[in-house]
Structure formats: structure tokens, C-alpha cells
Coordinates of C-alpha atoms in Angstrom, one line a residue:
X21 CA 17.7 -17.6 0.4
X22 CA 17.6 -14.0 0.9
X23 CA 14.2 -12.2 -0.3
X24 CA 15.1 -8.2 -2.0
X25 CA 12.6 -7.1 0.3
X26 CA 9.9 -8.1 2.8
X27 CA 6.5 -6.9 2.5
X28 CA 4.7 -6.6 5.8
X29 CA 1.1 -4.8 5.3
X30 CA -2.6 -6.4 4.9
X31 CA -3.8 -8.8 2.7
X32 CA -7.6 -8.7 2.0
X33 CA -10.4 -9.2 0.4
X34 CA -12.4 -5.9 -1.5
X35 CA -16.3 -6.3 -2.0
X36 CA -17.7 -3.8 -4.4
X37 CA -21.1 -3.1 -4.8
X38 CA -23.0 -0.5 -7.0
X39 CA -26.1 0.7 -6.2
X40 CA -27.8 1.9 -9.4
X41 CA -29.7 5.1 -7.9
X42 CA -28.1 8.0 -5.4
X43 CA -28.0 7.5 -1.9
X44 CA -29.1 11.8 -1.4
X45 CA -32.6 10.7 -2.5
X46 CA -32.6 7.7 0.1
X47 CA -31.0 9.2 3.0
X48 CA -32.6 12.3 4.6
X49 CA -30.7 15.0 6.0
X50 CA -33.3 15.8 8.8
X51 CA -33.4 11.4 9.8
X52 CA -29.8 10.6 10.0
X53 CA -29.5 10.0 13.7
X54 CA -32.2 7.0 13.2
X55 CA -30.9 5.4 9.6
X56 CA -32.4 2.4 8.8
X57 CA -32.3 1.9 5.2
X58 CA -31.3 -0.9 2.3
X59 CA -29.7 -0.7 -0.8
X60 CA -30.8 -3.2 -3.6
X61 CA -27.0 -3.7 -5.6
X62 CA -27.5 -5.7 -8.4
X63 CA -23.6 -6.2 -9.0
X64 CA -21.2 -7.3 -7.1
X65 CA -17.3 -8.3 -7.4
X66 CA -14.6 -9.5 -5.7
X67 CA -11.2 -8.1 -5.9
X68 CA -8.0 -9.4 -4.1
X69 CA -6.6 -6.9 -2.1
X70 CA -4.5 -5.8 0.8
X71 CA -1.4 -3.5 0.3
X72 CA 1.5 -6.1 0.7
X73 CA -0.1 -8.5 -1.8
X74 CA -0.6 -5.6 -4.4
X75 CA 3.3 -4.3 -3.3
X76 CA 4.3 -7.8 -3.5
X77 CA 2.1 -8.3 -7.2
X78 CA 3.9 -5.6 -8.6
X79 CA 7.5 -5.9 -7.8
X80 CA 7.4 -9.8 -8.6
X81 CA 6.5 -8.3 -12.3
X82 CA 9.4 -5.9 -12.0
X83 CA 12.0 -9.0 -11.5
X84 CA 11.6 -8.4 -7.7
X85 CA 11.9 -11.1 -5.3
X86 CA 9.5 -10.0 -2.5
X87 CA 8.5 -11.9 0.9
X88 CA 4.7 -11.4 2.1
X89 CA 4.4 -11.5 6.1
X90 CA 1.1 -10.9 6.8
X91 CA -1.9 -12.8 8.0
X92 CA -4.9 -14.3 6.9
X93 CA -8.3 -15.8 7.7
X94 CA -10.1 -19.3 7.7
X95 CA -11.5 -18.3 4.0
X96 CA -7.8 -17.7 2.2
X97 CA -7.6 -21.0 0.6
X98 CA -8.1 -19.5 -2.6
X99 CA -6.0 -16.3 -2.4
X100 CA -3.0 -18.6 -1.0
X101 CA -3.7 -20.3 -4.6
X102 CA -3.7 -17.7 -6.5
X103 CA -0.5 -15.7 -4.9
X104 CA 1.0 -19.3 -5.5
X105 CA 0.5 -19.0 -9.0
X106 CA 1.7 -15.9 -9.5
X107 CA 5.0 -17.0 -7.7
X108 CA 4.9 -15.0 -4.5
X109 CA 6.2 -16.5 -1.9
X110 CA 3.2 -17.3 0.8
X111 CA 6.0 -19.2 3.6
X112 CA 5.6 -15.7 5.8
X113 CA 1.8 -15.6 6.0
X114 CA 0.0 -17.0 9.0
X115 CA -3.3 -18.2 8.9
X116 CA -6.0 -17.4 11.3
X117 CA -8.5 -20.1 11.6
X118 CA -10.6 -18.4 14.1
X119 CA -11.2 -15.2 12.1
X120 CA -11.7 -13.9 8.5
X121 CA -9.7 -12.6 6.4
X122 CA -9.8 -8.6 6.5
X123 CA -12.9 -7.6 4.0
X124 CA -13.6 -4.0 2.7
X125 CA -17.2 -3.7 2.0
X126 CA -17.8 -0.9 -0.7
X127 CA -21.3 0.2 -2.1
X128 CA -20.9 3.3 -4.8
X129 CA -24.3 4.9 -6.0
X130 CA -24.4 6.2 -9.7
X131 CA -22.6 9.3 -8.4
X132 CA -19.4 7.4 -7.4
X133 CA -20.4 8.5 -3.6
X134 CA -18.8 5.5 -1.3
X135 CA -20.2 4.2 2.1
X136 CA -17.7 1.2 3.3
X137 CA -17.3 -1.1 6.3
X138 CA -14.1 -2.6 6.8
X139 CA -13.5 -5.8 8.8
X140 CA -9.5 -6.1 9.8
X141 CA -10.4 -10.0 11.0
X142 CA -7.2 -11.7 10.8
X143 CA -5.0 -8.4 10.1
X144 CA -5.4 -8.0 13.8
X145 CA -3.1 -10.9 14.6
X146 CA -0.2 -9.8 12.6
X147 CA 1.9 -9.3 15.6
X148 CA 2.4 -12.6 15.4
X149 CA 4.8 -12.8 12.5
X150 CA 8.5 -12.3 13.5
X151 CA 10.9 -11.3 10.6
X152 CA 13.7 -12.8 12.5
X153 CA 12.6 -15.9 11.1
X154 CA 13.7 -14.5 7.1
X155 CA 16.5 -12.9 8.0
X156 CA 18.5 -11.9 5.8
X157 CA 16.9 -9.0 4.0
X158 CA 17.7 -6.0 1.8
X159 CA 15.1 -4.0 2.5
X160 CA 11.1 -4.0 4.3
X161 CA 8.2 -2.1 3.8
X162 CA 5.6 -1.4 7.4
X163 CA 2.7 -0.8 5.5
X164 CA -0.9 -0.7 6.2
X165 CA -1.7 -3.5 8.6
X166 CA -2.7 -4.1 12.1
X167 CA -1.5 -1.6 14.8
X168 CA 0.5 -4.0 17.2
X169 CA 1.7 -5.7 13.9
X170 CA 3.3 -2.3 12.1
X171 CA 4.7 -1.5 16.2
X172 CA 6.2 -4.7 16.1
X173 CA 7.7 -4.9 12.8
X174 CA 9.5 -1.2 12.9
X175 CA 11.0 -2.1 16.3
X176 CA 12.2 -5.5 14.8
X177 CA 13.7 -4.0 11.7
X178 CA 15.6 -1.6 13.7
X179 CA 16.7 -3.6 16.1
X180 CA 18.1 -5.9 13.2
X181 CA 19.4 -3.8 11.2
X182 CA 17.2 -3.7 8.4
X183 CA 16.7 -1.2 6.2
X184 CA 13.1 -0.4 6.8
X185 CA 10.3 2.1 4.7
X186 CA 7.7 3.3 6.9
X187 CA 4.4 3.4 4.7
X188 CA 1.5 4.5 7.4
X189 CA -1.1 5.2 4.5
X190 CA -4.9 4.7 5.8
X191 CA -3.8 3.4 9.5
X192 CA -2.1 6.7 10.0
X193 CA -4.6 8.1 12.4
X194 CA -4.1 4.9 14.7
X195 CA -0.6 6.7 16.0
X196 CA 0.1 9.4 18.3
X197 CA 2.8 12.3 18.0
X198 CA 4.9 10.1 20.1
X199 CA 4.5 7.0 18.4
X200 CA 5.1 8.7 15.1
X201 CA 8.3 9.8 15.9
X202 CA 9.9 6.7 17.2
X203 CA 9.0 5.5 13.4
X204 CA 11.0 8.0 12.5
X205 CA 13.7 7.1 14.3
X206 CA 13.2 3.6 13.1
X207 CA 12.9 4.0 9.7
X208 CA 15.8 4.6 6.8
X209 CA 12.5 5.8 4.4
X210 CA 9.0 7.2 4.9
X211 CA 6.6 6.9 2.1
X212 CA 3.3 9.3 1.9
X213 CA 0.8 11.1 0.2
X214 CA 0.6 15.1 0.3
X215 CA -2.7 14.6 2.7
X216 CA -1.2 12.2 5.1
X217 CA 2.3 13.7 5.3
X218 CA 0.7 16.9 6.5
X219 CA -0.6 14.8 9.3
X220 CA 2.6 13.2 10.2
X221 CA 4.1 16.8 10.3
X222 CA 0.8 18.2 12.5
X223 CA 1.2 15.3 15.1
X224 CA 4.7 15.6 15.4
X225 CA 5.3 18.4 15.0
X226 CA 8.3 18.5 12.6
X227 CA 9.0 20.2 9.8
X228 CA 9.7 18.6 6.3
X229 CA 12.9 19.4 6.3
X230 CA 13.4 18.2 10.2
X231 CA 11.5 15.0 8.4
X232 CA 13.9 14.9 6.2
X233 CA 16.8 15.2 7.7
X234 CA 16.2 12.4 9.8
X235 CA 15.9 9.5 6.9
X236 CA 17.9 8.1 3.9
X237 CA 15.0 9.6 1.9
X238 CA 11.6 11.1 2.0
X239 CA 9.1 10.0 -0.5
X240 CA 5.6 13.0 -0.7
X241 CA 3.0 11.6 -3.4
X242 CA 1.1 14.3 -5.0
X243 CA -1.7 12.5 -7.5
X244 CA -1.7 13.8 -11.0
X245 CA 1.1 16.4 -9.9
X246 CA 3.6 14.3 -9.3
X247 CA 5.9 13.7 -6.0
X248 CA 8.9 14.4 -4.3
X249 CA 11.7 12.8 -3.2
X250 CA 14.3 14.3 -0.7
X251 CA 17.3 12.9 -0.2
X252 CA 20.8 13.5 0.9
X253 CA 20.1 17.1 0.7
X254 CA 18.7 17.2 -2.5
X255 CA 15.1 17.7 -3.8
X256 CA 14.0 15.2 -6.7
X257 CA 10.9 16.8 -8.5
X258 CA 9.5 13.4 -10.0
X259 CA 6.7 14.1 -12.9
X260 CA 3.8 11.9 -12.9
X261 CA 3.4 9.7 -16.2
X262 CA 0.1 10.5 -18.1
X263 CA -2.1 7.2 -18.0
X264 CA -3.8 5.5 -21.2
X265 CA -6.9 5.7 -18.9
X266 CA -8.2 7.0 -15.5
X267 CA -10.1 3.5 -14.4
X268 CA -9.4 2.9 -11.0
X269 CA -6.9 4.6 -8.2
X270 CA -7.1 1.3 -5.7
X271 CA -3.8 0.0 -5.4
X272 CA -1.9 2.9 -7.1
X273 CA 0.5 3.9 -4.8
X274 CA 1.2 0.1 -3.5
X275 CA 2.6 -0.2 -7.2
X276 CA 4.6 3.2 -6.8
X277 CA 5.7 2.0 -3.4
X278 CA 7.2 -1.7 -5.2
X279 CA 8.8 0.5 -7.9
X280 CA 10.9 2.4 -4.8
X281 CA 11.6 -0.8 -3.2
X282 CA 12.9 -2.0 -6.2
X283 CA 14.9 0.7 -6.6
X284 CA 16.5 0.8 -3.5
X285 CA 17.3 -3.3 -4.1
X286 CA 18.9 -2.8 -7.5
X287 CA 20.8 0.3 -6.1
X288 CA 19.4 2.8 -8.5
X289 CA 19.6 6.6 -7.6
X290 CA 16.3 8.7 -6.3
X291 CA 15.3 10.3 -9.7
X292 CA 15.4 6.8 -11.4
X293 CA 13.5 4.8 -8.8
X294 CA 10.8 7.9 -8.2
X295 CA 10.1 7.8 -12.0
X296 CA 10.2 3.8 -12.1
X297 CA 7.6 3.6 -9.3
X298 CA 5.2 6.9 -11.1
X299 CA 5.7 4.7 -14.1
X300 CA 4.1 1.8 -12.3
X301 CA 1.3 4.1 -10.6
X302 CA 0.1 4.8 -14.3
X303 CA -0.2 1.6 -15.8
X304 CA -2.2 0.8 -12.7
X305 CA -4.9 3.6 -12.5
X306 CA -5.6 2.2 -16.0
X307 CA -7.2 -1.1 -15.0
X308 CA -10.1 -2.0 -12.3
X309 CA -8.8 -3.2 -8.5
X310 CA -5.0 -3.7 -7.6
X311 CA -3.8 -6.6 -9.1
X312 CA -5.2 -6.9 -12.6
X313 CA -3.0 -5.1 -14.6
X314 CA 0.4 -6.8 -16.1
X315 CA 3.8 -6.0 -17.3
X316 CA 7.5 -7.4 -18.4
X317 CA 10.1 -6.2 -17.0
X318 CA 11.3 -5.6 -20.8
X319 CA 8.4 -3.8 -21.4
X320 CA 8.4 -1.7 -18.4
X321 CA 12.2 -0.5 -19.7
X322 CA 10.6 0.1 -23.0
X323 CA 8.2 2.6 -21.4
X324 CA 10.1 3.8 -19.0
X325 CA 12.6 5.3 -21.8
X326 CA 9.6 6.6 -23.7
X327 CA 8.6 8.4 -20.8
X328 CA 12.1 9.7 -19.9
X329 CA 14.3 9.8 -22.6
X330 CA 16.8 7.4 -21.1
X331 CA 17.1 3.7 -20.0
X332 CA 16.9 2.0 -16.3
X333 CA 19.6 -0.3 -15.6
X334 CA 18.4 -2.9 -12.4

């Protein structure tokens, strides 16, 4: 059966802590090179995480039909369950019995100042997966996931003709000029935010519009101001879709990044799919972690015509 798009990108678990005084009146400026300190956190919570499962989450709502490939630990039991529930295909992800799943480790003080640890456990192995074994495919997303992994599953898509989006997001300092720009090569799409596209153009060093002229599209997130897509020559100024509530960013551009995919899979045009996936990034920021919000696609076509004046047809 052929999956609208395979998701290749982490899966993991998010541990968030709050720590209910400020971490400046614990940590002393002139004692930083000997820190040993402890932080009594009286809450904690466990979100499901990892970009391909929140990509995958959201374009499954959309009507999508997306493939995970990914990997995870000896402690996934659960997860597995739940992505089963939901629908989402799990046949693509490995497990790792010798290692953990990848963990994020977040303690916030009452200032919303962050110190995290992340484990990549299993993400480490993702190499592993091959997509030759779901062939065919419409489209796949690279997205944040072990280095040798996101290697491997460009070159792969390229060498079988598979449209591919290139989506380095936080792993983006793991690659080299070089490296970079065979992605480029390899890729029909690249997918960023304003911050991490002015990377991609320092270690390259490309222009946007050399950038551009190499892909199918170019896709520059820009937070509350929007983003940009170019494509074919032309410049698609997308607006960004005010949000019932500012709760929580994690996981916001993994649901503007399904609404693209889902785009490109029902063959609707850049200024359609850029405001289908902003749509998606605000019903997101208005609910805690990545995968607790919900939608029909019925209802998503509701709002996406209040927002825009006009109807999406997938």
C-alpha cells in the first residue's frame, strides 16, 4: 500500500520539570566552573515527543496517510500503544532493546529559564531503517533524528527517486558546509526557521536565492511574522494565523511541516499549503506538548476559510 509520505525524524520521550524558585538565586556567577547543586521539582510530566511522531500526529488528523521510520528504545511499549491507537502506522519503527528511547530532560524555574539534558539513546541507531523496504512513496520528510540516520535517508531518497523535504531543525549544527550542500542537491524542499536558515546560508555559503533556485520550493518560518515560501520563481508571503492562546511552541512547526507535506500529497499550490500548515501551527501553540491538541479535517476546512476567505480542496 503506498503511504502519502514517510516520516523519518525522532521519536521521544519529553520530561518536564518545574522548579518553583529561580535558578539566578541558586547558581553563582563567580562558582560556575565547580556547580554542584539540586533542584527540588515538585511536578513533573511526561509528554510524547519526537518530531516524526508529532509530523505523523498531525497529518493522520488532516486525512493524511503517513509512515513513521524511526527508532525506539527497550521502554516504548507504551508509545507503540498509543501511536497504535491513534492509527499511525508503527511497521517502520525499529526497536532498540539495548538502549532507551531518546529522552529530553527539561527543568523551567518560575522565570520560564530552561536547563535540559537530552539523551538520543535509540535515535542513534536509526541508520538502520532502509526506506527501500516502503517503497512506493509520494513524498518524505529527513527531520530531526540521528546524524548517520538523516545521511542515510537523503542519499536513499535520492537515489530512489523520492521526492524528499529536508527539515534539519535542532541537528542543524551536526553538518558541515559540505555536507549541507549535498542535501541540497538531494532534496526537492528544505524546510526552516529564520534562525537556522541563516546558518544553512553561513555554512554554505549560498545565497537565498542560490537556495532557492536549487529546490522545488523553499519553506523560511518566521514565528508570529509569518513565513515564506519560494517557489518556481515566485515569493509566497504566508501570514501567520492569530492563536486562541499562546500555551506552548513544542511541536509547532512539526504541525506546519505535516500541513506542507499534505499539501504537496494532495497537489495543492504553495499559497494554499503554506497557509494550511500556519493554520495548523496555531491550533498547536494553543495547547501543552506536541500531540494534545485535535482537529477534523472538516473542521480544519471550516477554519481555514475563516482565516482566508476561501476553501481548500485536498
Amino acid at each position: 500500500m503506498t503511504k502519502t509520505a514517510l516520516i523519518c525524524g525522532s521519536i521521544a520521550f519529553d520530561k518536564i520539570m518545574q522548579y518553583q524558585g529561580r535558578f539566578g538565586e541558586t547558581l553563582l556567577a563567580d562558582q560556575l566552573h565547580r556547580v554542584n547543586v539540586s533542584f527540588l521539582v515538585p511536578t513533573l510530566r511526561t509528554e510524547f515527543g519526537g518530531c516524526s511522531v508529532n509530523i505523523a500526529y498531525n497529518l493522520k488528523m488532516l486525512g493524511g496517510d503517513p509512515l513513521i521510520m524511526g527508532t525506539i528504545g527497550q521502554d516504548g511499549g507504551d508509545y507503540l500503544e498509543r501511536m497504535e491507537k491513534q492509527g499511525l502506522a508503527t511497521n517502520a519503527i525499529r526497536t532498540i532493546e539495548h538502549a532507551y528511547t531518546a529522552q529530553c530532560f527539561v527543568t523551567a524555574d518560575l522565570d520560564n529559564n530552561q536547563i535540559n539534558a537530552f539523551h538520543p539513546g535509540a535515535m542513534q541507531f536509526s541508520h538502520e531503517n532502509s526506506l527501500a523496504d516502503y517503497l512506493p512513496l509520494r513524498v518524505a520528510i529527513v527531520s530531526p533524528d540521528g546524524r548517520d540516520g538523516m545521511i542515510k535517508h537523503a542519499r536513499d531518497c535520492a537515489e530512489r527517486g523520492v521526492p524528499l523535504m529536508f527539515d534539519p531543525g535542532q541537528q542543524l549544527p551536526m553538518f558541515n558546509g559540505e555536507e549541507l550542500l549535498t542535501f541540497l542537491e538531494q532534496a526537492s524542499y528544505l524546510a526552516c526557521n529564520d534562525y537556522e536558515f541563516e546558518m544553512v546560508m553561513d555554512r554554505t555559503g549560498l545565497t537565498l536565492q542560490d537556495i532557492a533556485a536549487r529546490l522545488d520550493a523553499l519553506i523560511v518560518t518566521r514565528g508570529e511574522q509569518g513565513s515564506d515560501i519560494y517557489a518556481g520563481g515566485e515569493h509566497h508571503k504566508i501570514p501567520a494565523v492569530p492563536a486562541s492562546s499562546v500555551v506552548d511552541p513544542t511541536g509547532c512547526g512539526d504541525a506546519y511541516r505535516a500541513g506542507l507535506l499534505f499539501g504537496i500529497a494532495n497537489d495543492l499550490d504553495w499559497p494554499t499549503s503554506g497557509r494550511l500548515a500556519s493554520l495548523l501551527g496555531s491550533i498547536k501553540i494553543a495547547h501543552q506538548g506536541g500531540q494534545n491538541h485535535s482537529f477534523t479535517p472538516s473542521a480544519i476546512a471550516d477554519k481555514f476559510e475563516a482565516a482566508f476567505g476561501y476553501r481548500f480542496q485536498a
